[in-house]
Amino acid sequence: MVFGIKDKKQLRSLGTASMMGLQVVCGTFVGLAMGYYLDRYFGTKPWLTLIFLIFGIIAGFKNMFRELKKLDQDEK
């Protein structure tokens, strides 16, 4: 029994839900880092940083919604 949860399905759902926030944050930071280093390489500050930051945010939310959809299908 972990955190008062007896059912493995509930525990798996809790793990998936906690992982979703991490996916959004990681996607954002990866996009930000890629844009920052490409801006330094090409000398185009701040445009590539902003573009890749937006791409990272979109990718993070896309992964989160994909996991939510999978979680919803598992519950049915």
XYZ file of C-alpha atoms in Angstrom:
76
model
C 0.000 0.000 0.000
C 1.584 3.243 -1.182
C 0.112 6.648 -0.241
C -3.014 4.879 0.990
C -3.693 3.483 -2.500
C -4.455 -0.224 -2.648
C -5.353 -0.573 -6.324
C -2.505 -0.882 -8.847
C -4.594 0.881 -11.483
C -4.931 3.955 -9.261
C -1.211 3.927 -8.540
C -0.414 3.729 -12.248
C -2.781 6.647 -12.916
C -1.067 8.678 -10.196
C 2.332 7.983 -11.756
C 1.101 8.963 -15.200
C -0.459 12.169 -13.903
C 2.713 13.217 -12.105
C 4.757 12.472 -15.216
C 2.608 14.762 -17.385
C 3.736 17.940 -15.641
C 7.329 16.872 -16.011
C 6.833 16.350 -19.759
C 5.593 19.919 -20.233
C 8.513 21.366 -18.270
C 11.113 19.203 -20.036
C 9.718 19.987 -23.484
C 9.833 23.695 -22.699
C 13.421 23.595 -21.442
C 14.642 21.475 -24.356
C 13.102 23.923 -26.832
C 14.561 26.874 -24.942
C 18.046 25.345 -24.833
C 18.003 24.420 -28.519
C 16.881 27.901 -29.509
C 19.435 29.569 -27.267
C 22.371 27.607 -28.675
C 21.196 28.006 -32.261
C 20.871 31.753 -31.669
C 24.422 31.856 -30.366
C 25.651 29.856 -33.368
C 23.821 31.879 -36.036
C 23.800 35.237 -34.213
C 20.044 35.700 -34.589
C 19.138 36.585 -30.980
C 16.302 36.302 -29.798
C 14.326 34.852 -32.704
C 15.350 31.204 -32.672
C 15.093 31.119 -28.888
C 11.502 32.338 -29.062
C 10.575 30.014 -31.926
C 12.056 26.917 -30.292
C 10.572 27.894 -26.925
C 7.129 27.914 -28.551
C 7.881 24.570 -30.252
C 8.948 23.118 -26.897
C 5.778 24.302 -25.164
C 3.637 22.872 -27.955
C 5.506 19.547 -27.829
C 5.129 19.357 -24.050
C 1.392 19.969 -24.160
C 0.995 17.564 -27.069
C 2.678 14.831 -25.020
C 0.520 15.691 -22.028
C -2.709 15.447 -24.018
C -1.533 12.177 -25.575
C -0.993 10.735 -22.095
C -4.379 12.059 -20.932
C -6.049 10.369 -23.884
C -4.261 7.094 -23.130
C -5.209 7.378 -19.450
C -8.845 8.017 -20.361
C -8.910 4.987 -22.671
C -7.387 2.791 -19.948
C -10.170 3.770 -17.548
C -12.884 2.700 -19.997
